[in-house]
Short mmCIF file of C-alpha atoms and ligand atoms in Angstrom, two decimals:
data_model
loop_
_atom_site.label_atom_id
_atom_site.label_comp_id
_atom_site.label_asym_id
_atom_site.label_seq_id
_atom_site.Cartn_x
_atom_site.Cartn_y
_atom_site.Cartn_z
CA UNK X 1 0.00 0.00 0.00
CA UNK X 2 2.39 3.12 0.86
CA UNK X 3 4.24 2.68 -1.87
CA UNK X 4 2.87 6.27 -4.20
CA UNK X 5 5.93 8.45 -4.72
CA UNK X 6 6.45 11.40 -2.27
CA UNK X 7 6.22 14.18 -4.75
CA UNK X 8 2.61 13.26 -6.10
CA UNK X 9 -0.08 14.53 -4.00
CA UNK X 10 -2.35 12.05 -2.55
CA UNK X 11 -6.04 12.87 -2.10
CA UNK X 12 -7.83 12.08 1.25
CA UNK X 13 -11.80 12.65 0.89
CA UNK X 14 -13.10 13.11 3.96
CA UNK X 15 -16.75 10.92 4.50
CA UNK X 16 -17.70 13.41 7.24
CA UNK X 17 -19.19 14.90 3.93
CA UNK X 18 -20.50 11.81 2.70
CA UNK X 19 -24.60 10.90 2.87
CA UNK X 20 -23.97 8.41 5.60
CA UNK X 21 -27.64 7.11 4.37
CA UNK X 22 -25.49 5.88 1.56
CA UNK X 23 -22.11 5.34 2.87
CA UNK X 24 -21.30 2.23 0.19
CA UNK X 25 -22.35 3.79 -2.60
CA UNK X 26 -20.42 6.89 -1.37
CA UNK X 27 -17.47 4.96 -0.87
CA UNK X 28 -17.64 3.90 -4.49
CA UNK X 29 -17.51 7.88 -5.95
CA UNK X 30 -14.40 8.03 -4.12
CA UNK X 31 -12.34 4.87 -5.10
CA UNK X 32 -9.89 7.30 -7.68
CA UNK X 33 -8.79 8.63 -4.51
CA UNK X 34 -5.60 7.61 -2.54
CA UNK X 35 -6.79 7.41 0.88
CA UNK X 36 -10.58 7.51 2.85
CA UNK X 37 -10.27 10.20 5.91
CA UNK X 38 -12.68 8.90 8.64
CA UNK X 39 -13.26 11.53 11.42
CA UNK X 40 -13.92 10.80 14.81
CA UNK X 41 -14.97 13.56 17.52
CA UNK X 42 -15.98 13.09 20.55
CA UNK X 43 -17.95 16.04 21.69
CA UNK X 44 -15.42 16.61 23.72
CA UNK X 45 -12.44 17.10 21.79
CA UNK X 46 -14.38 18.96 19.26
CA UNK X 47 -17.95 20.49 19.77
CA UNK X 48 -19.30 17.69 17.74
CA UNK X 49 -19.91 14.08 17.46
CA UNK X 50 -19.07 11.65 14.46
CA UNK X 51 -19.01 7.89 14.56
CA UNK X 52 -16.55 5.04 15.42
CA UNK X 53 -15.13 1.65 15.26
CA UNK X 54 -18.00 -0.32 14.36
CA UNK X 55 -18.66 2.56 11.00
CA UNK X 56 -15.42 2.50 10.34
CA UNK X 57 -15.18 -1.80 10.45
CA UNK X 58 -18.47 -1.01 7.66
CA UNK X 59 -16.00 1.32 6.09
CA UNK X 60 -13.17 -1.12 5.87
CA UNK X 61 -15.62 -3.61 3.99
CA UNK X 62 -16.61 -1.08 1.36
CA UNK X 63 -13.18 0.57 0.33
CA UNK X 64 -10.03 -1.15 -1.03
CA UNK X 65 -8.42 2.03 -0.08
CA UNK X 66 -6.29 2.60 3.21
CA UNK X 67 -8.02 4.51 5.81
CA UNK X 68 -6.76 7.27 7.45
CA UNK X 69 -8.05 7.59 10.73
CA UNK X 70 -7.87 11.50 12.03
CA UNK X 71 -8.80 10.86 15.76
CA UNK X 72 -10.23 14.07 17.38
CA UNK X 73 -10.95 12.94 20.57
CA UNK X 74 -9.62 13.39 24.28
CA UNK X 75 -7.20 11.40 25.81
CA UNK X 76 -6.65 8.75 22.77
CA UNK X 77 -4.36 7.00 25.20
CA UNK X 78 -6.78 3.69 25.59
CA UNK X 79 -9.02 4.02 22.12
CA UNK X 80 -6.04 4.04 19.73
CA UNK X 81 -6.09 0.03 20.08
CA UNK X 82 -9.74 -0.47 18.92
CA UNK X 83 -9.72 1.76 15.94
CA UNK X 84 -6.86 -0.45 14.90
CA UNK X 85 -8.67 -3.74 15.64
CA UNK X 86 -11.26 -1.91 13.80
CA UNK X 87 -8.93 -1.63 10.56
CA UNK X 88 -7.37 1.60 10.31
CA UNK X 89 -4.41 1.74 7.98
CA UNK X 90 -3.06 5.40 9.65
CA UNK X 91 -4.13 6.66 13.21
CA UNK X 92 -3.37 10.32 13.78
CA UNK X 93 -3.65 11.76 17.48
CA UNK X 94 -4.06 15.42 17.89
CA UNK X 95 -0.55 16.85 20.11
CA UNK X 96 -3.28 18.71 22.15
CA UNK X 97 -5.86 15.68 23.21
CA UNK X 98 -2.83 13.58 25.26
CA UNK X 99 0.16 14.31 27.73
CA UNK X 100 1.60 11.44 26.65
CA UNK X 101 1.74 11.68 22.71
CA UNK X 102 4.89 10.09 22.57
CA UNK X 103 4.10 6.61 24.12
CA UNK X 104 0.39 6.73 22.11
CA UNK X 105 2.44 6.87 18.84
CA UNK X 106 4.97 4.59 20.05
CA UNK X 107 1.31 2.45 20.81
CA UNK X 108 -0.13 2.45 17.33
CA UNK X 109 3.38 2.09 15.38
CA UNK X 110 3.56 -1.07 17.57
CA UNK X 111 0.19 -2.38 16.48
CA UNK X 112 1.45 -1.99 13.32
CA UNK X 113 -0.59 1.06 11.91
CA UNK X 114 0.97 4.59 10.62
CA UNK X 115 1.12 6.68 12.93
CA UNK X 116 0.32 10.65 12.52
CA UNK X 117 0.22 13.45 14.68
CA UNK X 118 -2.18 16.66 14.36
CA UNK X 119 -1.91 20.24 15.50
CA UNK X 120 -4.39 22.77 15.95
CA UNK X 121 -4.21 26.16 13.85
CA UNK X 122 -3.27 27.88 16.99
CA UNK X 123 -0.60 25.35 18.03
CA UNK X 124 2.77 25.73 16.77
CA UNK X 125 5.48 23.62 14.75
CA UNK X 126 7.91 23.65 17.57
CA UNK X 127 5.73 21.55 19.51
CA UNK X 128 6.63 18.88 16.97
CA UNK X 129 10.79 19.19 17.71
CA UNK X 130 10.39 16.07 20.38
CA UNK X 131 7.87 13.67 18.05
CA UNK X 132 8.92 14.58 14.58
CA UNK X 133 10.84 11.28 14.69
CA UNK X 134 8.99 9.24 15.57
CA UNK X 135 6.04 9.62 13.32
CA UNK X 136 4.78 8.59 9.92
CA UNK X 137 2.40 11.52 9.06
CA UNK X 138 2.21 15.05 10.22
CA UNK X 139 -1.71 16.23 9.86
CA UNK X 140 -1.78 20.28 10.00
CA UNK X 141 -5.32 21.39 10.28
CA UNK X 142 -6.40 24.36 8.45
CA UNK X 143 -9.65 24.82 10.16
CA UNK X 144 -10.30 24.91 13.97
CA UNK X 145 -11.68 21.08 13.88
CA UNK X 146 -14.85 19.92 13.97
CA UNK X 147 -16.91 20.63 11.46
CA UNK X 148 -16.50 19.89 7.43
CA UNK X 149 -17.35 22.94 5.21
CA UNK X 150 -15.42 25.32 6.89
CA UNK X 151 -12.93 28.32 4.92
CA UNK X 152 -9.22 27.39 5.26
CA UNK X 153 -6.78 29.38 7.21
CA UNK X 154 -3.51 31.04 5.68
CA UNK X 155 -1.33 30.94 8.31
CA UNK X 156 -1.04 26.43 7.61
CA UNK X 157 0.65 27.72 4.58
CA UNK X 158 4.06 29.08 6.82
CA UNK X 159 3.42 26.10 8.96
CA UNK X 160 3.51 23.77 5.98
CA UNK X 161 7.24 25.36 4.89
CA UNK X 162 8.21 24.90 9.38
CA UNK X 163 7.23 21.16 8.93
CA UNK X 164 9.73 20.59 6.05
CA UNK X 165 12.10 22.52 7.78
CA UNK X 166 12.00 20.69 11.04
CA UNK X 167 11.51 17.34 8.74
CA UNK X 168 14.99 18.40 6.78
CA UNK X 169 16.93 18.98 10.43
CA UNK X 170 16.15 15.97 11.26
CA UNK X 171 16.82 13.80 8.16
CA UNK X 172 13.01 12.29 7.95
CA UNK X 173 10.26 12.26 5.91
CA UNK X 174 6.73 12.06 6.62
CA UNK X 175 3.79 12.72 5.14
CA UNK X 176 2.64 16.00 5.43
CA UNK X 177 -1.07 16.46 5.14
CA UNK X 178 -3.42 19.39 5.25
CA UNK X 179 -7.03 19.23 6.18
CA UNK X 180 -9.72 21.71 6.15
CA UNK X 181 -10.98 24.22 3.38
CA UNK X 182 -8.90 23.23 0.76
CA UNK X 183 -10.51 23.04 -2.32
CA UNK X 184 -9.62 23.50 -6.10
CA UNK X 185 -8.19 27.49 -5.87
CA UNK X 186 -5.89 26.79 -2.69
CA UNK X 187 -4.38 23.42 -3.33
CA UNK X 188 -1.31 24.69 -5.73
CA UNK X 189 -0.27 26.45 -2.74
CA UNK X 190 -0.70 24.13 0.13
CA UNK X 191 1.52 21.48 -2.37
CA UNK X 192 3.62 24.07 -2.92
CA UNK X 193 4.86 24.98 0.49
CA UNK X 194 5.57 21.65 0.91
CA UNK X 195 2.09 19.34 1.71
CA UNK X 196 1.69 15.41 -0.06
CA UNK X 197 -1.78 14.49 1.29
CA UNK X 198 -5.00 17.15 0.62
CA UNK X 199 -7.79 16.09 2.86
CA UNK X 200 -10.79 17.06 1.60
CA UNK X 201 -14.48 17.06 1.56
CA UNK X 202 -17.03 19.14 0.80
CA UNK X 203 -14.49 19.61 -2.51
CA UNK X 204 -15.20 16.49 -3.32
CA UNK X 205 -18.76 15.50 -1.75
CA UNK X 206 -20.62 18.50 -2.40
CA UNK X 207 -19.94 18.18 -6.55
CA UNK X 208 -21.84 16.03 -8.53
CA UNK X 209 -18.78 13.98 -10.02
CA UNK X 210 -16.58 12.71 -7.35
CA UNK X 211 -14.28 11.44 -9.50
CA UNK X 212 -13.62 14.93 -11.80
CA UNK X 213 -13.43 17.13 -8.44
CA UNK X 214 -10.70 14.40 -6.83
CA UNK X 215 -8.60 15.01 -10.43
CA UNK X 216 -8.59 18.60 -10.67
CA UNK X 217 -7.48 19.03 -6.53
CA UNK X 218 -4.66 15.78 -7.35
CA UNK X 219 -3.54 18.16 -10.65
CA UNK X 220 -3.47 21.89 -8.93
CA UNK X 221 -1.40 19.80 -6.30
CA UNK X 222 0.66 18.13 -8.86
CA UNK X 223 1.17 22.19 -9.83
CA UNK X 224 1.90 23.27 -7.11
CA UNK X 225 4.68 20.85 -6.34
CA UNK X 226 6.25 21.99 -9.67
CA UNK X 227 6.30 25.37 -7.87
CA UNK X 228 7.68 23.83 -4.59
CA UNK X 229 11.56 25.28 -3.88
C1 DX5 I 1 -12.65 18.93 10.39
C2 DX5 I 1 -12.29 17.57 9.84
C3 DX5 I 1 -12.07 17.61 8.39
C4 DX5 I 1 -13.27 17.97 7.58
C5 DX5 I 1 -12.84 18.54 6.26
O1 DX5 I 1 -12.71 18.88 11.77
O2 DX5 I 1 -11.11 17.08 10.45
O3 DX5 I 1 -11.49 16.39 7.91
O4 DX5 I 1 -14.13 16.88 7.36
O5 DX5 I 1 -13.96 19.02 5.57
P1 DX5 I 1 -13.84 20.25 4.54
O6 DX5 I 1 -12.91 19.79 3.48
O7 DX5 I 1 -15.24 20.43 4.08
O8 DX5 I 1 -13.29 21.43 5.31
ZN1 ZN I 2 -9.97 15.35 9.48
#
């Protein structure tokens, strides 16, 4: 499976956007994409509630893609392990939900998942100095999380160019993927500066053809990391 090159951007739709009436049919306008983003919240975490491991054990059975599980929920200490009995191919944690980030991804790498880490807009890169190592993906949001449909922040963009910065000091590579508002007209410049995964979904939900809105946000990134210096 993780075997795309790093300089083609992957495409993560995100079925918080999805009719969840419809979730296999759903599943099936989405299978040109690279990756299925499955949000959880808590209601704690985030002021809102999604779904699980038994939707996202549904989820496995209707997608040959991996999953890529964005967890957005406090204290994942405990609940890493059932999301990856549950199937997920990446678990990210969010650097704000645990005080003890570093033995959670230690956890899931163990299991044998990916393991990612999130930050908030407000939080910064340095925070990452201590775990940068030790992870597989790096998930920068561009939206306070929590709700799809929301307009993406500029100030990810700077944070995008920190990441590779702090990736290059350190001589490792991970992933590096944006989520929230992107769409069409800003993902040139999130590849750009230095992102390989786009998250997205109402970009890709909300249009009519799946399959046409997933190729032009893969091409403006494919653009943009023409662009990238
Ligand atoms: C926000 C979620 C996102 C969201 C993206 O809390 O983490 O993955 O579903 O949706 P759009 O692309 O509509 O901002
Ligand atoms: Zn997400």
């Amino acid at each position: 499976m993780f075997d795309f090159e790093f300089e083609q951007t992957l495409i993560a739709p995100s079925i918080l956007s999805a009719d969840f009436l419809m979730l296999e049919e759903e599943l099936g306008r989405i299978e040109d994409a690279d990756l299925v983003h499955f949000d959880v919240m808590d209601g704690v975490f985030v002021p809102n509630l999604s779904y699980g491991p038994p939707v996202l054990k549904a989820v496995k059975r209707g997608t040959k893609l991996p999953v890529d599980v964005h967890l957005m929920i406090d204290k994942p200490d405990k609940r890493v392990d059932s999301y990856i009995d549950a199937g997920a191919d990446i678990v990210t944690i969010h650097y704000e939900s645990t005080n003890h980030a570093h033995r959670v991804i230690r956890r899931i790498r163990d299991r044998g998942a990916k393991a990612g880490i999130a930050l908030n807009p407000a939080t910064p890169v340095c925070m990452l100095d201590p775990l940068i190592t030790e992870v597989d993906m790096v998930l920068l949001m561009s939206v306070d999380p929590g709700f799809g449909g929301q307009s993406f922040i500029d100030s990810t963009i700077p944070k995008i160019k920190q990441v590779r910065e702090l990736c290059k000091h350190y001589h490792v590579n991970p992933w590096i993927e944006v989520d929230g508002g992107v769409d069409e007209t800003n993902a040139g410049k999130i590849s750009a500066a230095g992102a390989n995964v786009l998250v997205a979904g109402s970009s890709v939900f909300g249009k009519d053809d799946c399959a046409l809105a997933i190729r032009a946000l893969r091409e403006a990134g494919n653009i943009g990391n023409l662009r990238r210096i």
